[in-house]
Amino acid sequence: MEIMQESNPVLKAENVNIFYGNYRAVRDVYIEIPKNKITAFIGPSGCGKSTILRCFNRLNDLIESFRVTGLVSYHGTNLYQSDIDPTEVRKRIGMVFQKANPFPKSIYDNVAYGARVNKYQGNLDELVESSLRRAALWDEVKDKLKASGFSLSGGQQQRLSIARTIAAQPEVVLMDEPCSALDPISTRKVEELMHELKENYTIILVTHNMQQATRVADYTAFFNAEATADKGGKIGYLAEFDSTEVIFGNPREKVTQDYVSGRFG
């Protein structure tokens, strides 16, 4: 597989293998994530998309049997070296999950939560407003900031989760299928938001929706899985990574062609 080289990647995985106990879930991934772009991870279930995504902010550390080999770096710094604090990693590399997960707090306190934990010294009111504006939610909630985050619709809750993430002032935002539980109108709003956010953030998006990848992503990585010697076992790998235009218009690998054209087995 030809490797696309970025002159100054924000994140990089080099020869990354991921294990759960003795089981190797992902093999030999090399990928460079460009700054202020949206990179989509696509592929069938069980191919390692979310597993690789969570390596970038060390969320896999919360799984006891998890182990990674190879190099995962952020601006050239090995994220897994012994003196790196995972909490500090997650401040710089935020996460938006598949299911909107507002805290049982007011809308205001949801957005302010990370800033308070991080002992933010600036004007909290301004931070909350700017974060809600960046999440395209301010006009809808500005008159009910004391209301519960649970009072919002599903699409609004997901945008609240995005506002809470960016209020912590990360550089990178990881999104793990953020629209899978949303209706088409809410999905469109979140996709529009992604386009706006990439001016200030680097975004990695895991999605099962190939049309969504074509709409929002600058680059696309196609992950696949192959059978292992273990009965029923599969191992994920990166099949191809390039501009979204190439991946969906003229991919090099036959397996990528089959997947994006709907001929995938």
Coordinates of C-alpha atoms in Angstrom, one line a residue:
M1 CA 0.0 0.0 0.0
E2 CA 1.3 3.4 -0.9
I3 CA 1.6 5.7 2.1
M4 CA 0.4 9.3 1.9
Q5 CA 3.0 11.5 3.5
E6 CA 2.1 14.7 5.3
S7 CA 4.8 17.4 5.9
N8 CA 3.6 18.3 9.4
P9 CA 1.0 15.8 10.7
V10 CA -0.7 16.4 14.0
L11 CA -1.0 12.7 14.8
K12 CA 0.8 9.7 13.5
A13 CA 0.5 6.0 13.9
E14 CA 3.6 4.0 12.8
N15 CA 3.6 0.2 12.6
V16 CA 0.8 0.2 15.3
N17 CA -0.4 -3.2 16.5
I18 CA -3.2 -3.4 19.1
F19 CA -3.7 -6.4 21.4
Y20 CA -6.3 -7.4 23.9
G21 CA -4.5 -10.1 26.0
N22 CA -3.0 -12.4 23.4
Y23 CA -5.5 -11.5 20.7
R24 CA -4.2 -9.1 18.1
A25 CA -7.1 -6.9 17.0
V26 CA -5.3 -4.5 14.6
R27 CA -2.1 -5.0 12.7
D28 CA 0.6 -2.8 11.2
V29 CA -1.2 0.5 10.9
Y30 CA 0.7 3.5 9.5
I31 CA -1.3 6.8 9.1
E32 CA -0.6 10.5 9.3
I33 CA -3.4 12.9 10.3
P34 CA -3.1 16.4 8.7
K35 CA -3.8 19.6 10.6
N36 CA -7.1 21.4 10.3
K37 CA -8.6 18.8 8.1
I38 CA -11.4 16.2 8.5
T39 CA -10.1 12.6 8.2
A40 CA -12.8 9.9 8.0
F41 CA -12.3 6.3 9.1
I42 CA -14.6 4.0 7.1
G43 CA -14.9 0.2 6.9
P44 CA -16.9 -2.8 7.9
S45 CA -17.7 -3.6 11.6
G46 CA -14.8 -5.1 13.5
C47 CA -12.0 -3.7 11.3
G48 CA -10.5 -1.5 14.1
K49 CA -11.7 2.0 13.2
S50 CA -12.8 3.0 16.7
T51 CA -9.9 1.0 18.3
I52 CA -7.4 3.1 16.4
L53 CA -9.4 6.3 17.0
R54 CA -9.2 5.7 20.8
C55 CA -5.5 5.1 20.7
F56 CA -5.0 8.8 19.8
N57 CA -6.4 9.9 23.2
R58 CA -5.5 6.8 25.2
L59 CA -9.1 5.8 26.0
N60 CA -8.2 2.2 25.3
D61 CA -6.0 2.4 28.4
L62 CA -9.3 1.9 30.4
I63 CA -9.5 -1.6 29.1
E64 CA -7.3 -3.8 31.3
S65 CA -6.1 -6.3 28.7
F66 CA -5.2 -3.6 26.1
R67 CA -1.7 -3.3 24.8
V68 CA -0.2 -1.3 21.9
T69 CA 3.1 -1.7 20.1
G70 CA 4.6 0.6 17.5
L71 CA 4.5 4.4 17.8
V72 CA 1.5 6.7 18.3
S73 CA 2.7 10.3 18.3
Y74 CA 1.3 13.8 18.7
H75 CA 3.4 16.5 17.2
G76 CA 6.3 14.1 17.3
T77 CA 5.8 13.1 21.0
N78 CA 5.2 9.5 21.8
L79 CA 1.8 9.5 23.5
Y80 CA 2.6 6.2 25.3
Q81 CA 5.9 7.0 26.8
S82 CA 6.0 6.5 30.6
D83 CA 6.1 10.2 31.6
I84 CA 3.0 11.2 29.5
D85 CA -0.2 11.7 31.6
P86 CA -3.3 10.4 29.8
T87 CA -5.4 13.1 31.4
E88 CA -3.2 15.7 29.7
V89 CA -3.5 13.9 26.4
R90 CA -7.3 14.0 26.6
K91 CA -7.2 17.8 27.3
R92 CA -5.5 18.3 23.9
I93 CA -7.4 15.5 22.1
G94 CA -11.1 15.7 22.9
M95 CA -13.7 13.1 22.2
V96 CA -17.4 13.1 21.0
F97 CA -19.1 9.8 21.4
Q98 CA -21.7 7.9 19.3
K99 CA -24.5 8.6 21.8
A100 CA -24.9 12.1 23.1
N101 CA -23.9 12.1 26.8
P102 CA -24.9 15.3 28.5
F103 CA -24.1 15.4 32.3
P104 CA -27.0 15.6 34.7
K105 CA -26.4 19.3 35.0
S106 CA -27.6 22.6 33.4
I107 CA -26.7 23.4 29.8
Y108 CA -24.3 26.1 31.2
D109 CA -22.6 23.7 33.6
N110 CA -22.3 21.0 31.0
V111 CA -20.2 23.3 28.8
A112 CA -18.3 24.8 31.7
Y113 CA -17.4 21.4 33.2
G114 CA -14.1 20.8 31.6
A115 CA -12.9 24.4 32.0
R116 CA -13.6 24.2 35.7
V117 CA -11.8 20.9 36.1
N118 CA -8.9 22.4 34.2
K119 CA -9.0 25.5 36.5
Y120 CA -9.7 27.9 33.6
Q121 CA -8.6 31.4 34.5
G122 CA -10.6 33.4 31.9
N123 CA -14.1 34.6 31.7
L124 CA -16.3 31.5 32.0
D125 CA -19.4 33.2 30.7
E126 CA -17.6 34.2 27.5
L127 CA -16.1 30.7 27.1
V128 CA -19.6 29.0 27.5
E129 CA -21.1 31.4 24.9
S130 CA -18.3 31.1 22.4
S131 CA -18.3 27.3 22.7
L132 CA -22.1 27.1 22.2
R133 CA -21.8 29.5 19.2
R134 CA -19.1 27.3 17.7
A135 CA -21.3 24.3 18.2
A136 CA -24.2 26.2 16.4
L137 CA -26.3 25.9 19.5
W138 CA -26.2 29.4 21.2
D139 CA -29.3 30.9 19.5
E140 CA -31.4 27.8 20.5
V141 CA -30.3 27.7 24.2
K142 CA -29.2 31.3 25.2
D143 CA -32.5 31.9 27.1
K144 CA -32.5 28.6 29.0
L145 CA -28.9 28.1 30.1
K146 CA -30.0 26.9 33.5
A147 CA -32.2 24.2 32.1
S148 CA -31.1 20.6 32.2
G149 CA -29.0 19.3 29.3
F150 CA -31.5 16.4 29.2
S151 CA -34.2 18.9 28.2
L152 CA -32.7 19.2 24.7
S153 CA -33.5 17.1 21.6
G154 CA -31.1 14.4 20.6
G155 CA -29.5 16.5 18.0
Q156 CA -29.1 19.4 20.4
Q157 CA -27.7 17.1 23.0
Q158 CA -25.0 16.0 20.5
R159 CA -24.1 19.6 19.7
L160 CA -24.0 20.3 23.5
S161 CA -21.5 17.4 23.8
I162 CA -19.4 19.0 21.0
A163 CA -19.6 22.4 22.8
R164 CA -18.5 20.8 26.0
T165 CA -15.6 19.1 24.2
I166 CA -14.3 22.3 22.5
A167 CA -14.8 24.4 25.7
A168 CA -11.9 22.4 27.1
Q169 CA -9.8 23.9 24.2
P170 CA -8.4 20.8 22.6
E171 CA -6.5 20.9 19.3
V172 CA -7.9 17.7 18.0
V173 CA -11.5 16.5 18.2
L174 CA -12.2 12.7 17.8
M175 CA -15.8 11.8 16.7
D176 CA -16.9 8.2 17.0
E177 CA -20.1 7.9 14.8
P178 CA -21.5 11.2 16.2
C179 CA -24.6 11.1 13.9
S180 CA -25.6 7.5 14.0
A181 CA -28.5 8.1 16.4
L182 CA -29.6 11.4 14.9
D183 CA -32.4 12.2 12.4
P184 CA -31.4 13.6 8.9
I185 CA -31.9 17.3 9.9
S186 CA -29.8 17.0 13.0
T187 CA -27.2 15.1 11.1
R188 CA -27.0 17.9 8.5
K189 CA -26.5 20.4 11.3
V190 CA -23.7 18.4 12.8
E191 CA -22.0 18.0 9.4
E192 CA -22.2 21.7 8.8
L193 CA -20.7 22.2 12.2
M194 CA -17.8 19.9 11.3
H195 CA -17.0 22.1 8.3
E196 CA -16.9 25.2 10.4
L197 CA -14.9 23.6 13.2
K198 CA -12.0 22.4 11.0
E199 CA -10.9 26.1 10.7
N200 CA -9.7 25.7 14.3
Y201 CA -9.5 22.0 15.0
T202 CA -8.2 18.8 13.5
I203 CA -11.1 16.3 13.3
I204 CA -11.0 12.5 12.9
L205 CA -14.4 11.0 12.2
V206 CA -15.4 7.3 12.4
T207 CA -18.5 6.7 10.3
H208 CA -20.4 3.8 8.8
N209 CA -22.1 6.3 6.5
M210 CA -20.0 6.5 3.3
Q211 CA -22.1 9.4 2.0
Q212 CA -21.3 11.3 5.2
A213 CA -17.6 10.7 4.5
T214 CA -17.9 12.1 1.0
R215 CA -19.8 15.1 2.3
V216 CA -17.5 16.2 5.1
A217 CA -14.1 14.5 4.9
D218 CA -10.9 15.9 3.2
Y219 CA -9.2 12.5 3.6
T220 CA -10.5 9.0 4.1
A221 CA -8.9 5.9 5.5
F222 CA -10.5 2.6 4.6
F223 CA -10.0 -0.1 7.2
N224 CA -10.7 -3.8 6.5
A225 CA -10.6 -7.0 8.4
E226 CA -9.3 -10.4 7.5
A227 CA -9.8 -13.8 9.1
T228 CA -7.2 -15.1 11.5
A229 CA -6.2 -18.7 12.4
D230 CA -8.4 -18.4 15.5
K231 CA -11.9 -19.8 14.9
G232 CA -14.1 -16.8 14.0
G233 CA -11.3 -14.3 14.7
K234 CA -10.6 -11.2 12.6
I235 CA -7.8 -8.8 12.5
G236 CA -8.2 -5.2 11.3
Y237 CA -5.8 -3.4 9.1
L238 CA -5.6 -0.1 7.1
A239 CA -6.2 -1.0 3.4
E240 CA -5.9 2.4 1.9
F241 CA -5.6 6.1 2.9
D242 CA -5.8 9.0 0.5
S243 CA -7.9 12.1 -0.3
T244 CA -11.6 11.4 -0.1
E245 CA -11.9 12.2 -3.8
V246 CA -9.4 9.4 -4.6
I247 CA -10.8 6.8 -2.2
F248 CA -14.3 7.2 -3.6
G249 CA -13.4 8.1 -7.2
N250 CA -10.3 6.2 -8.1
P251 CA -9.0 3.9 -5.3
R252 CA -5.9 1.8 -5.9
E253 CA -6.9 -1.3 -4.0
K254 CA -9.5 -3.7 -5.3
V255 CA -10.9 -4.2 -1.8
T256 CA -11.5 -0.5 -1.5
Q257 CA -13.2 -0.4 -4.9
D258 CA -15.5 -3.2 -3.8
Y259 CA -16.4 -1.5 -0.5
V260 CA -17.1 2.0 -1.9
S261 CA -19.1 0.6 -4.8
G262 CA -21.3 -1.7 -2.7
R263 CA -19.8 -4.9 -4.0
F264 CA -18.1 -5.7 -0.7
G265 CA -18.7 -9.3 0.4

